[in-house]
Amino acid sequence: MEELQKAKSLLSTTSAAEVTGRVLRVARRSYDDLLGDGCVNRHIFTAMLTVGTLTLVVKVVSTFKEMAVARAFGTSDSLDALLMAYLLPSFGINVIAGSLNAALIPTYIQVRDCESREAAQRLLATTMLWSLVLLTAIAAIIGASASKLLPLLASGFTQEKLELTRYLMFMLLPTLPLTGLFVIWAAVLNAGERFMLAAISPVTTPLVVIFIIRWQGEAWGIRAVAFAMITGTILEGLLLATALSKRGISILPRWYGFTPHTRQVLRQYAPMIAGSSIMSSTGLVDQSMAAMLGPGSVSMLNYGNKISAVVVSLGAMAVSTAVLPQFSRMAAARDWSGVRQTVSTYTRLLLMTTIPLTVLLVFASRFLVSLLFERGAFTASDTVTVSAVQSFYVLQLPFFVTGMLFVRLTSALKANYLLMWGSCLSFILNIVLDYVLMRWLGVPGIALSTTFVYLAALGYLSFIAMGALKRAEQTE
């Protein structure tokens, strides 16, 4: 009782402002202990929090979209066809546009900060032009070779199912050049530390898909989803274009010749394309393997990856978006001690965050699948298989997200050629493990293979990134 009276007396003589101030000082000390004294770490943390929060909003909406798709189409042949139809366009987007970010942004920031915004604008316009030409050419090649490629990728499909896949693929091919261009626009916004719109703009596509499924899903069938994907992509581009125009950045592609800066981007771009094409082809391999296992297997693999993809991409997007501009600035300033401190801090932070989350998601896997998807055309038996697939996919979370930190460090050090060799090793390992584990576990074995691949990739990436950093320090 005496202690209680003392506490009451203390509270009565301490103002609310003083209490609040003490709490804030304690929170600030905890924050400083975690992130250190450098303002760069705090800057990255704030950017990660912003991108992560907005990406979470996008992923929540995307989950509602998947629920609408599951209710309407379940694990049907038509959904298998749509997923295989989008496989090649999405492969092109990941390889060409995704690689371009890592190649362009370090040089773009260097030119903008060390020379002028006009020089950076010329570099951007030139890069957009040849990227758009390249993406359009790839879309044309995919369309021309569809009759040969699809039977190879979907060897377990019937002829009728292949025809539907081919039709849907032609519907979705325009998303390849469009999305490739829009990815560049979002990267430029991120380079200017305007993370919010770039992070939230992808919400347009799932919103449009939900609306069109409810409006015309029954009448149009799976074609409604394909049409919605195209419409959502265009709306996303309009949002990004408006934001860039307000910042005085032109979105018109234009040729300014092969300047030294353009050549520098190309030198980084070529190995990134080679490495990314090999790494992204693991998705082609996974879905092609699933297509061999019978009707609905591609859909089950896709559903099983949805929740893990939400969490993995949430972490990876926050990390890669926030750290690449900061690593690029520190590399341009040759602040190697700052780079080491940032890598050490965020490796610990990411592992401390992702490992407990992984354990929680594995234990909750079946409940989550049942809660989100088990209705309409999605049955209880589908839940059993999909939850097993999901559990194995979730295990990749700590390895993938932490590995992204080292990928961005390697890109900022302009050592992208090292990523190419890692992608080659991962591709080979993925084929071997897919074949072995799917014969043992079926569709869940393909998911487990992915986790083992990213575990091996993390070991390789940390080794080559820190090696590249050491070589950069020795050139001082």
CSV table of C-alpha atoms in Angstrom, one decimal:
chain,number,residue,atom,x,y,z
A,1,MET,CA,0.0,0.0,0.0
A,2,GLU,CA,2.9,2.4,0.8
A,3,GLU,CA,4.4,1.8,-2.6
A,4,LEU,CA,1.0,2.4,-4.2
A,5,GLN,CA,0.7,5.7,-2.4
A,6,LYS,CA,4.1,6.8,-3.5
A,7,ALA,CA,3.2,6.0,-7.1
A,8,LYS,CA,0.0,8.0,-6.9
A,9,SER,CA,1.9,10.9,-5.3
A,10,LEU,CA,4.5,10.8,-8.2
A,11,LEU,CA,1.8,10.8,-10.8
A,12,SER,CA,0.0,13.7,-9.1
A,13,THR,CA,3.1,15.8,-9.2
A,14,THR,CA,4.2,14.9,-12.7
A,15,SER,CA,2.5,16.6,-15.6
A,16,ALA,CA,1.2,14.7,-18.6
A,17,ALA,CA,3.7,16.5,-20.8
A,18,GLU,CA,6.6,15.2,-18.6
A,19,VAL,CA,5.4,11.6,-18.7
A,20,THR,CA,5.0,11.8,-22.4
A,21,GLY,CA,8.5,13.3,-22.8
A,22,ARG,CA,10.0,10.5,-20.7
A,23,VAL,CA,8.2,7.8,-22.8
A,24,LEU,CA,9.4,9.4,-26.0
A,25,ARG,CA,13.0,9.6,-24.8
A,26,VAL,CA,12.9,5.9,-23.9
A,27,ALA,CA,11.5,5.1,-27.3
A,28,ARG,CA,14.1,7.2,-29.0
A,29,ARG,CA,16.9,5.5,-27.1
A,30,SER,CA,15.6,2.1,-28.1
A,31,TYR,CA,15.3,3.3,-31.7
A,32,ASP,CA,18.9,4.6,-31.6
A,33,ASP,CA,20.2,1.3,-30.1
A,34,LEU,CA,18.7,-0.6,-32.9
A,35,LEU,CA,19.6,1.6,-35.8
A,36,GLY,CA,22.8,3.3,-34.5
A,37,ASP,CA,23.7,6.9,-34.8
A,38,GLY,CA,23.8,7.3,-38.6
A,39,CYS,CA,21.0,9.3,-40.2
A,40,VAL,CA,21.2,7.0,-43.2
A,41,ASN,CA,19.9,4.1,-41.3
A,42,ARG,CA,17.0,6.1,-40.0
A,43,HIS,CA,16.3,7.4,-43.5
A,44,ILE,CA,16.2,3.8,-44.8
A,45,PHE,CA,14.1,2.7,-42.0
A,46,THR,CA,11.5,5.4,-42.6
A,47,ALA,CA,11.5,4.6,-46.3
A,48,MET,CA,11.0,0.9,-45.6
A,49,LEU,CA,8.2,1.7,-43.2
A,50,THR,CA,6.5,3.9,-45.8
A,51,VAL,CA,6.9,1.4,-48.7
A,52,GLY,CA,6.1,-1.6,-46.5
A,53,THR,CA,2.8,0.0,-45.2
A,54,LEU,CA,1.6,1.0,-48.6
A,55,THR,CA,2.7,-2.3,-50.2
A,56,LEU,CA,0.7,-4.1,-47.4
A,57,VAL,CA,-2.4,-2.1,-48.5
A,58,VAL,CA,-1.8,-3.3,-52.1
A,59,LYS,CA,-1.4,-6.9,-51.0
A,60,VAL,CA,-4.5,-6.9,-48.8
A,61,VAL,CA,-6.5,-5.7,-51.8
A,62,SER,CA,-4.8,-8.3,-54.0
A,63,THR,CA,-5.8,-10.9,-51.4
A,64,PHE,CA,-9.5,-9.9,-51.8
A,65,LYS,CA,-8.9,-10.2,-55.6
A,66,GLU,CA,-7.6,-13.8,-55.2
A,67,MET,CA,-10.7,-14.6,-53.0
A,68,ALA,CA,-12.9,-13.3,-55.8
A,69,VAL,CA,-11.0,-15.4,-58.4
A,70,ALA,CA,-11.1,-18.5,-56.1
A,71,ARG,CA,-14.8,-18.1,-55.6
A,72,ALA,CA,-15.5,-17.8,-59.3
A,73,PHE,CA,-13.0,-20.2,-60.8
A,74,GLY,CA,-11.6,-22.5,-58.0
A,75,THR,CA,-8.8,-24.7,-59.4
A,76,SER,CA,-10.4,-25.0,-62.9
A,77,ASP,CA,-8.8,-25.6,-66.3
A,78,SER,CA,-9.7,-22.0,-67.3
A,79,LEU,CA,-7.7,-20.6,-64.4
A,80,ASP,CA,-4.8,-22.9,-65.3
A,81,ALA,CA,-4.9,-21.5,-68.8
A,82,LEU,CA,-4.9,-17.9,-67.6
A,83,LEU,CA,-1.9,-18.5,-65.3
A,84,MET,CA,0.1,-20.2,-68.1
A,85,ALA,CA,-1.0,-17.4,-70.5
A,86,TYR,CA,0.5,-14.7,-68.3
A,87,LEU,CA,3.7,-16.7,-67.6
A,88,LEU,CA,5.7,-15.5,-70.6
A,89,PRO,CA,4.6,-11.8,-70.5
A,90,SER,CA,5.4,-11.7,-66.7
A,91,PHE,CA,8.7,-13.3,-67.4
A,92,GLY,CA,9.6,-10.6,-69.9
A,93,ILE,CA,8.5,-7.9,-67.4
A,94,ASN,CA,10.6,-9.3,-64.6
A,95,VAL,CA,13.7,-9.9,-66.8
A,96,ILE,CA,13.8,-6.7,-68.9
A,97,ALA,CA,12.1,-4.1,-66.7
A,98,GLY,CA,13.1,-5.5,-63.3
A,99,SER,CA,16.8,-5.6,-64.4
A,100,LEU,CA,16.7,-2.1,-65.8
A,101,ASN,CA,16.0,-0.6,-62.3
A,102,ALA,CA,19.1,-2.1,-60.9
A,103,ALA,CA,21.2,-1.0,-63.9
A,104,LEU,CA,19.7,2.5,-64.3
A,105,ILE,CA,19.1,3.9,-60.9
A,106,PRO,CA,22.7,4.0,-59.5
A,107,THR,CA,23.8,5.9,-62.7
A,108,TYR,CA,20.7,8.1,-62.8
A,109,ILE,CA,21.3,9.2,-59.2
A,110,GLN,CA,25.0,9.8,-59.8
A,111,VAL,CA,24.3,11.9,-62.9
A,112,ARG,CA,21.5,13.9,-61.2
A,113,ASP,CA,23.5,14.6,-58.1
A,114,CYS,CA,26.9,15.1,-59.6
A,115,GLU,CA,26.1,16.8,-62.9
A,116,SER,CA,22.6,18.2,-63.5
A,117,ARG,CA,18.9,17.2,-63.7
A,118,GLU,CA,19.0,17.9,-67.4
A,119,ALA,CA,21.7,15.3,-68.0
A,120,ALA,CA,19.7,12.8,-65.8
A,121,GLN,CA,16.6,13.6,-67.9
A,122,ARG,CA,18.5,12.8,-71.1
A,123,LEU,CA,19.7,9.5,-69.7
A,124,LEU,CA,16.2,8.6,-68.6
A,125,ALA,CA,14.7,9.5,-72.0
A,126,THR,CA,17.2,7.5,-73.9
A,127,THR,CA,16.9,4.5,-71.6
A,128,MET,CA,13.1,4.6,-71.9
A,129,LEU,CA,13.3,4.6,-75.7
A,130,TRP,CA,15.5,1.5,-76.1
A,131,SER,CA,13.8,-0.3,-73.3
A,132,LEU,CA,10.4,0.3,-75.0
A,133,VAL,CA,11.7,-0.9,-78.3
A,134,LEU,CA,13.2,-4.0,-76.7
A,135,LEU,CA,10.0,-4.9,-74.8
A,136,THR,CA,7.9,-4.5,-77.9
A,137,ALA,CA,10.2,-6.7,-79.9
A,138,ILE,CA,10.1,-9.4,-77.2
A,139,ALA,CA,6.3,-9.2,-77.1
A,140,ALA,CA,6.2,-9.7,-80.9
A,141,ILE,CA,8.6,-12.7,-80.6
A,142,ILE,CA,6.5,-14.3,-77.9
A,143,GLY,CA,3.3,-13.8,-80.0
A,144,ALA,CA,4.9,-15.3,-83.1
A,145,SER,CA,6.3,-18.3,-81.3
A,146,ALA,CA,3.3,-19.0,-79.1
A,147,SER,CA,2.1,-22.0,-81.1
A,148,LYS,CA,5.5,-23.7,-80.5
A,149,LEU,CA,6.3,-22.5,-76.9
A,150,LEU,CA,3.0,-23.2,-75.2
A,151,PRO,CA,2.9,-27.0,-75.9
A,152,LEU,CA,6.3,-27.2,-74.4
A,153,LEU,CA,5.5,-25.2,-71.3
A,154,ALA,CA,2.1,-26.7,-70.7
A,155,SER,CA,2.8,-30.3,-71.8
A,156,GLY,CA,0.0,-31.7,-69.7
A,157,PHE,CA,-2.7,-29.5,-71.2
A,158,THR,CA,-5.4,-30.8,-73.6
A,159,GLN,CA,-5.7,-29.2,-77.1
A,160,GLU,CA,-8.8,-27.2,-76.1
A,161,LYS,CA,-7.0,-25.9,-72.9
A,162,LEU,CA,-4.0,-24.9,-75.0
A,163,GLU,CA,-6.1,-22.9,-77.4
A,164,LEU,CA,-7.7,-21.0,-74.5
A,165,THR,CA,-4.2,-20.4,-73.1
A,166,ARG,CA,-3.0,-19.0,-76.5
A,167,TYR,CA,-6.0,-16.7,-76.8
A,168,LEU,CA,-5.5,-15.3,-73.3
A,169,MET,CA,-1.8,-14.8,-73.9
A,170,PHE,CA,-2.5,-12.6,-76.9
A,171,MET,CA,-4.9,-10.6,-74.8
A,172,LEU,CA,-2.2,-10.1,-72.1
A,173,LEU,CA,0.8,-9.4,-74.4
A,174,PRO,CA,0.3,-5.6,-74.4
A,175,THR,CA,1.0,-5.6,-70.7
A,176,LEU,CA,4.6,-6.5,-71.4
A,177,PRO,CA,5.8,-3.2,-73.0
A,178,LEU,CA,3.4,-1.1,-70.9
A,179,THR,CA,4.4,-2.5,-67.5
A,180,GLY,CA,8.0,-2.3,-68.5
A,181,LEU,CA,7.7,1.4,-69.1
A,182,PHE,CA,5.7,2.0,-66.0
A,183,VAL,CA,8.3,0.1,-63.8
A,184,ILE,CA,10.9,2.7,-65.0
A,185,TRP,CA,8.6,5.5,-64.1
A,186,ALA,CA,8.1,4.1,-60.6
A,187,ALA,CA,11.8,3.6,-60.1
A,188,VAL,CA,12.5,7.3,-61.0
A,189,LEU,CA,9.9,8.4,-58.4
A,190,ASN,CA,11.7,6.2,-55.8
A,191,ALA,CA,15.0,7.7,-56.9
A,192,GLY,CA,13.6,11.1,-56.0
A,193,GLU,CA,12.4,9.6,-52.7
A,194,ARG,CA,8.8,9.9,-53.6
A,195,PHE,CA,7.9,6.4,-52.4
A,196,MET,CA,4.2,6.7,-51.7
A,197,LEU,CA,2.6,6.9,-55.1
A,198,ALA,CA,5.0,4.3,-56.6
A,199,ALA,CA,4.1,1.9,-53.8
A,200,ILE,CA,0.4,2.4,-53.8
A,201,SER,CA,-0.2,2.6,-57.6
A,202,PRO,CA,-0.3,-1.2,-58.2
A,203,VAL,CA,-3.6,-1.3,-56.2
A,204,THR,CA,-5.4,-0.3,-59.4
A,205,THR,CA,-5.2,-3.7,-61.1
A,206,PRO,CA,-6.7,-5.9,-58.2
A,207,LEU,CA,-9.4,-3.3,-57.7
A,208,VAL,CA,-10.3,-3.4,-61.4
A,209,VAL,CA,-10.2,-7.3,-61.4
A,210,ILE,CA,-12.6,-7.4,-58.4
A,211,PHE,CA,-15.0,-5.0,-60.0
A,212,ILE,CA,-15.1,-6.7,-63.4
A,213,ILE,CA,-15.4,-10.2,-61.9
A,214,ARG,CA,-18.5,-9.1,-60.0
A,215,TRP,CA,-19.8,-7.2,-63.0
A,216,GLN,CA,-19.2,-9.5,-65.9
A,217,GLY,CA,-17.4,-12.5,-64.5
A,218,GLU,CA,-20.2,-15.0,-65.1
A,219,ALA,CA,-20.9,-13.7,-68.7
A,220,TRP,CA,-17.3,-13.3,-69.8
A,221,GLY,CA,-15.7,-16.2,-67.8
A,222,ILE,CA,-11.9,-16.1,-67.4
A,223,ARG,CA,-11.6,-13.5,-70.2
A,224,ALA,CA,-13.0,-11.0,-67.6
A,225,VAL,CA,-9.8,-11.4,-65.5
A,226,ALA,CA,-7.5,-10.9,-68.5
A,227,PHE,CA,-9.4,-7.7,-69.6
A,228,ALA,CA,-9.3,-6.4,-66.1
A,229,MET,CA,-5.5,-6.9,-65.9
A,230,ILE,CA,-5.0,-4.8,-69.0
A,231,THR,CA,-7.3,-2.0,-67.8
A,232,GLY,CA,-5.7,-1.9,-64.4
A,233,THR,CA,-2.2,-1.7,-65.9
A,234,ILE,CA,-3.2,1.3,-68.0
A,235,LEU,CA,-4.7,3.1,-65.0
A,236,GLU,CA,-1.5,2.5,-63.0
A,237,GLY,CA,0.5,4.1,-65.8
A,238,LEU,CA,-1.7,7.1,-65.8
A,239,LEU,CA,-1.2,7.7,-62.1
A,240,LEU,CA,2.6,7.4,-62.4
A,241,ALA,CA,2.7,9.7,-65.5
A,242,THR,CA,0.8,12.4,-63.7
A,243,ALA,CA,3.1,12.3,-60.7
A,244,LEU,CA,6.2,12.5,-62.9
A,245,SER,CA,4.8,15.4,-64.9
A,246,LYS,CA,4.1,17.3,-61.7
A,247,ARG,CA,7.7,16.9,-60.7
A,248,GLY,CA,8.9,18.3,-64.1
A,249,ILE,CA,10.2,14.9,-65.3
A,250,SER,CA,9.3,14.2,-68.9
A,251,ILE,CA,7.9,10.7,-69.7
A,252,LEU,CA,8.5,10.9,-73.4
A,253,PRO,CA,11.1,8.5,-74.8
A,254,ARG,CA,13.8,10.2,-76.9
A,255,TRP,CA,17.2,9.3,-78.3
A,256,TYR,CA,20.2,11.3,-77.2
A,257,GLY,CA,22.9,8.9,-78.5
A,258,PHE,CA,25.3,6.5,-76.8
A,259,THR,CA,26.7,8.8,-74.2
A,260,PRO,CA,29.2,7.5,-71.6
A,261,HIS,CA,26.4,7.4,-69.0
A,262,THR,CA,24.2,5.3,-71.4
A,263,ARG,CA,27.1,2.9,-72.0
A,264,GLN,CA,27.6,2.6,-68.2
A,265,VAL,CA,23.9,1.6,-67.8
A,266,LEU,CA,24.2,-0.9,-70.7
A,267,ARG,CA,27.3,-2.4,-69.2
A,268,GLN,CA,25.4,-3.1,-66.0
A,269,TYR,CA,22.2,-4.0,-67.9
A,270,ALA,CA,23.6,-6.9,-70.0
A,271,PRO,CA,24.7,-9.1,-67.1
A,272,MET,CA,21.5,-8.2,-65.1
A,273,ILE,CA,19.3,-9.4,-68.0
A,274,ALA,CA,21.3,-12.6,-68.3
A,275,GLY,CA,21.1,-13.3,-64.6
A,276,SER,CA,17.5,-12.2,-64.2
A,277,SER,CA,16.4,-14.3,-67.2
A,278,ILE,CA,17.9,-17.4,-65.7
A,279,MET,CA,16.6,-16.6,-62.2
A,280,SER,CA,13.1,-15.6,-63.4
A,281,SER,CA,12.9,-18.8,-65.5
A,282,THR,CA,12.6,-20.7,-62.3
A,283,GLY,CA,8.9,-19.6,-62.4
A,284,LEU,CA,8.6,-21.0,-65.9
A,285,VAL,CA,10.2,-24.3,-64.7
A,286,ASP,CA,7.9,-24.5,-61.6
A,287,GLN,CA,4.7,-24.0,-63.5
A,288,SER,CA,5.7,-26.2,-66.3
A,289,MET,CA,6.5,-29.0,-63.8
A,290,ALA,CA,3.1,-28.4,-62.1
A,291,ALA,CA,1.4,-28.6,-65.5
A,292,MET,CA,2.7,-32.2,-65.8
A,293,LEU,CA,1.0,-33.2,-62.6
A,294,GLY,CA,-2.6,-33.1,-63.7
A,295,PRO,CA,-5.6,-30.7,-63.9
A,296,GLY,CA,-5.7,-28.0,-61.3
A,297,SER,CA,-2.0,-28.4,-60.3
A,298,VAL,CA,-0.9,-25.0,-61.8
A,299,SER,CA,-3.8,-23.3,-59.9
A,300,MET,CA,-2.9,-25.0,-56.6
A,301,LEU,CA,0.7,-23.9,-57.0
A,302,ASN,CA,-0.5,-20.4,-57.6
A,303,TYR,CA,-2.9,-20.3,-54.7
A,304,GLY,CA,-0.3,-21.8,-52.4
A,305,ASN,CA,2.1,-19.0,-53.3
A,306,LYS,CA,-0.3,-16.1,-52.7
A,307,ILE,CA,0.0,-15.5,-49.0
A,308,SER,CA,3.8,-16.2,-49.0
A,309,ALA,CA,4.2,-13.9,-52.0
A,310,VAL,CA,2.3,-11.2,-50.2
A,311,VAL,CA,4.7,-11.4,-47.2
A,312,VAL,CA,7.8,-12.0,-49.2
A,313,SER,CA,7.2,-9.2,-51.7
A,314,LEU,CA,6.2,-6.9,-48.9
A,315,GLY,CA,9.6,-7.3,-47.3
A,316,ALA,CA,11.6,-7.5,-50.5
A,317,MET,CA,9.8,-4.4,-52.0
A,318,ALA,CA,10.4,-2.4,-48.8
A,319,VAL,CA,14.1,-3.4,-48.6
A,320,SER,CA,15.0,-3.0,-52.3
A,321,THR,CA,13.1,0.2,-52.8
A,322,ALA,CA,14.6,1.9,-49.7
A,323,VAL,CA,18.2,0.7,-49.8
A,324,LEU,CA,19.1,1.0,-53.5
A,325,PRO,CA,19.1,4.8,-53.6
A,326,GLN,CA,20.9,5.0,-50.3
A,327,PHE,CA,23.5,2.4,-51.2
A,328,SER,CA,24.0,4.2,-54.5
A,329,ARG,CA,24.6,7.6,-52.8
A,330,MET,CA,27.0,6.1,-50.3
A,331,ALA,CA,28.9,4.3,-53.1
A,332,ALA,CA,29.1,7.5,-55.1
A,333,ALA,CA,30.5,9.3,-52.0
A,334,ARG,CA,32.8,6.2,-51.3
A,335,ASP,CA,31.4,6.0,-47.7
A,336,TRP,CA,32.3,2.4,-47.3
A,337,SER,CA,32.1,2.4,-43.5
A,338,GLY,CA,28.5,3.6,-43.8
A,339,VAL,CA,27.7,0.8,-46.2
A,340,ARG,CA,29.1,-1.8,-43.8
A,341,GLN,CA,27.1,-0.4,-40.9
A,342,THR,CA,23.9,-0.3,-42.9
A,343,VAL,CA,24.3,-3.9,-44.1
A,344,SER,CA,25.1,-5.2,-40.6
A,345,THR,CA,22.2,-3.3,-39.0
A,346,TYR,CA,19.6,-4.4,-41.5
A,347,THR,CA,20.8,-8.0,-41.8
A,348,ARG,CA,20.1,-8.4,-38.0
A,349,LEU,CA,16.8,-6.5,-38.3
A,350,LEU,CA,15.5,-8.5,-41.2
A,351,LEU,CA,16.3,-11.9,-39.6
A,352,MET,CA,14.8,-10.8,-36.3
A,353,THR,CA,11.6,-9.9,-38.0
A,354,THR,CA,11.2,-12.6,-40.6
A,355,ILE,CA,12.0,-15.7,-38.7
A,356,PRO,CA,9.3,-15.4,-36.1
A,357,LEU,CA,6.8,-14.4,-38.8
A,358,THR,CA,7.7,-17.5,-40.8
A,359,VAL,CA,7.1,-19.8,-37.9
A,360,LEU,CA,3.7,-18.2,-37.3
A,361,LEU,CA,2.6,-18.4,-40.9
A,362,VAL,CA,3.6,-22.1,-41.1
A,363,PHE,CA,1.4,-23.0,-38.1
A,364,ALA,CA,-1.5,-20.9,-39.4
A,365,SER,CA,-1.3,-22.1,-43.0
A,366,ARG,CA,-4.3,-24.4,-43.2
A,367,PHE,CA,-6.5,-21.9,-41.3
A,368,LEU,CA,-5.5,-19.1,-43.6
A,369,VAL,CA,-6.2,-21.0,-46.8
A,370,SER,CA,-9.6,-22.2,-45.5
A,371,LEU,CA,-10.5,-18.7,-44.4
A,372,LEU,CA,-9.5,-16.9,-47.6
A,373,PHE,CA,-10.3,-19.4,-50.4
A,374,GLU,CA,-12.6,-22.2,-49.3
A,375,ARG,CA,-15.9,-21.2,-50.8
A,376,GLY,CA,-17.7,-21.5,-54.1
A,377,ALA,CA,-15.6,-23.5,-56.6
A,378,PHE,CA,-12.7,-23.9,-54.1
A,379,THR,CA,-13.3,-27.1,-52.1
A,380,ALA,CA,-12.1,-28.6,-48.8
A,381,SER,CA,-9.8,-31.0,-50.6
A,382,ASP,CA,-8.2,-28.1,-52.4
A,383,THR,CA,-7.5,-26.5,-49.0
A,384,VAL,CA,-5.5,-29.6,-47.9
A,385,THR,CA,-3.1,-29.5,-50.9
A,386,VAL,CA,-2.8,-25.7,-51.1
A,387,SER,CA,-2.0,-25.3,-47.4
A,388,ALA,CA,0.9,-27.8,-47.7
A,389,VAL,CA,2.2,-25.8,-50.7
A,390,GLN,CA,1.8,-22.6,-48.8
A,391,SER,CA,3.7,-23.9,-45.8
A,392,PHE,CA,6.7,-24.8,-47.9
A,393,TYR,CA,6.7,-21.5,-49.8
A,394,VAL,CA,6.6,-19.5,-46.6
A,395,LEU,CA,9.9,-21.0,-45.5
A,396,GLN,CA,11.7,-18.9,-48.1
A,397,LEU,CA,10.8,-15.6,-46.4
A,398,PRO,CA,14.0,-15.0,-44.3
A,399,PHE,CA,16.3,-16.1,-47.1
A,400,PHE,CA,14.6,-14.1,-49.9
A,401,VAL,CA,14.2,-10.8,-48.0
A,402,THR,CA,17.7,-10.8,-46.5
A,403,GLY,CA,19.1,-11.8,-49.9
A,404,MET,CA,17.5,-8.8,-51.5
A,405,LEU,CA,19.6,-6.5,-49.3
A,406,PHE,CA,22.8,-8.1,-50.8
A,407,VAL,CA,21.4,-7.9,-54.3
A,408,ARG,CA,20.9,-4.2,-54.0
A,409,LEU,CA,24.3,-3.7,-52.5
A,410,THR,CA,25.9,-5.6,-55.4
A,411,SER,CA,23.9,-3.4,-57.9
A,412,ALA,CA,25.0,-0.2,-56.1
A,413,LEU,CA,28.6,-1.3,-56.4
A,414,LYS,CA,28.0,-1.9,-60.1
A,415,ALA,CA,29.0,-5.6,-59.9
A,416,ASN,CA,25.9,-7.0,-61.5
A,417,TYR,CA,27.9,-9.6,-63.5
A,418,LEU,CA,28.3,-11.5,-60.2
A,419,LEU,CA,24.5,-11.8,-59.9
A,420,MET,CA,24.4,-13.5,-63.3
A,421,TRP,CA,26.6,-16.4,-62.2
A,422,GLY,CA,24.5,-16.9,-59.0
A,423,SER,CA,21.4,-17.0,-61.2
A,424,CYS,CA,22.9,-19.8,-63.3
A,425,LEU,CA,23.6,-21.8,-60.2
A,426,SER,CA,20.1,-21.2,-58.8
A,427,PHE,CA,18.5,-22.2,-62.1
A,428,ILE,CA,20.3,-25.5,-62.2
A,429,LEU,CA,19.6,-26.2,-58.6
A,430,ASN,CA,15.9,-25.4,-59.1
A,431,ILE,CA,15.4,-27.8,-62.0
A,432,VAL,CA,17.1,-30.7,-60.1
A,433,LEU,CA,15.2,-30.1,-56.8
A,434,ASP,CA,11.8,-29.6,-58.7
A,435,TYR,CA,12.2,-32.9,-60.4
A,436,VAL,CA,13.3,-34.8,-57.3
A,437,LEU,CA,10.9,-33.2,-54.8
A,438,MET,CA,7.7,-33.2,-57.0
A,439,ARG,CA,8.2,-37.0,-57.5
A,440,TRP,CA,8.3,-37.4,-53.7
A,441,LEU,CA,5.7,-34.8,-52.6
A,442,GLY,CA,3.8,-33.7,-55.7
A,443,VAL,CA,2.9,-30.0,-56.0
A,444,PRO,CA,4.1,-29.1,-52.5
A,445,GLY,CA,7.6,-30.5,-53.5
A,446,ILE,CA,7.9,-27.7,-56.1
A,447,ALA,CA,7.3,-25.1,-53.3
A,448,LEU,CA,9.9,-26.7,-51.1
A,449,SER,CA,12.4,-26.6,-53.9
A,450,THR,CA,12.0,-22.9,-54.1
A,451,THR,CA,12.8,-22.5,-50.4
A,452,PHE,CA,16.0,-24.5,-50.8
A,453,VAL,CA,17.0,-22.4,-53.8
A,454,TYR,CA,16.7,-19.2,-51.9
A,455,LEU,CA,18.6,-20.5,-49.0
A,456,ALA,CA,21.5,-21.4,-51.3
A,457,ALA,CA,21.2,-18.0,-53.0
A,458,LEU,CA,21.4,-16.1,-49.7
A,459,GLY,CA,24.8,-17.7,-49.0
A,460,TYR,CA,26.1,-16.9,-52.4
A,461,LEU,CA,24.8,-13.3,-52.4
A,462,SER,CA,26.2,-12.4,-49.0
A,463,PHE,CA,29.6,-13.8,-50.1
A,464,ILE,CA,29.9,-11.9,-53.4
A,465,ALA,CA,28.4,-8.6,-52.1
A,466,MET,CA,30.8,-8.4,-49.2
A,467,GLY,CA,33.7,-9.4,-51.5
A,468,ALA,CA,32.7,-6.6,-53.9
A,469,LEU,CA,32.6,-4.1,-51.0
A,470,LYS,CA,36.1,-5.2,-49.9
A,471,ARG,CA,37.5,-4.7,-53.4
A,472,ALA,CA,35.9,-1.2,-53.5
A,473,GLU,CA,37.5,-0.3,-50.2
A,474,GLN,CA,40.9,-1.5,-51.4
A,475,THR,CA,40.8,0.8,-54.4
A,476,GLU,CA,40.8,3.9,-52.1
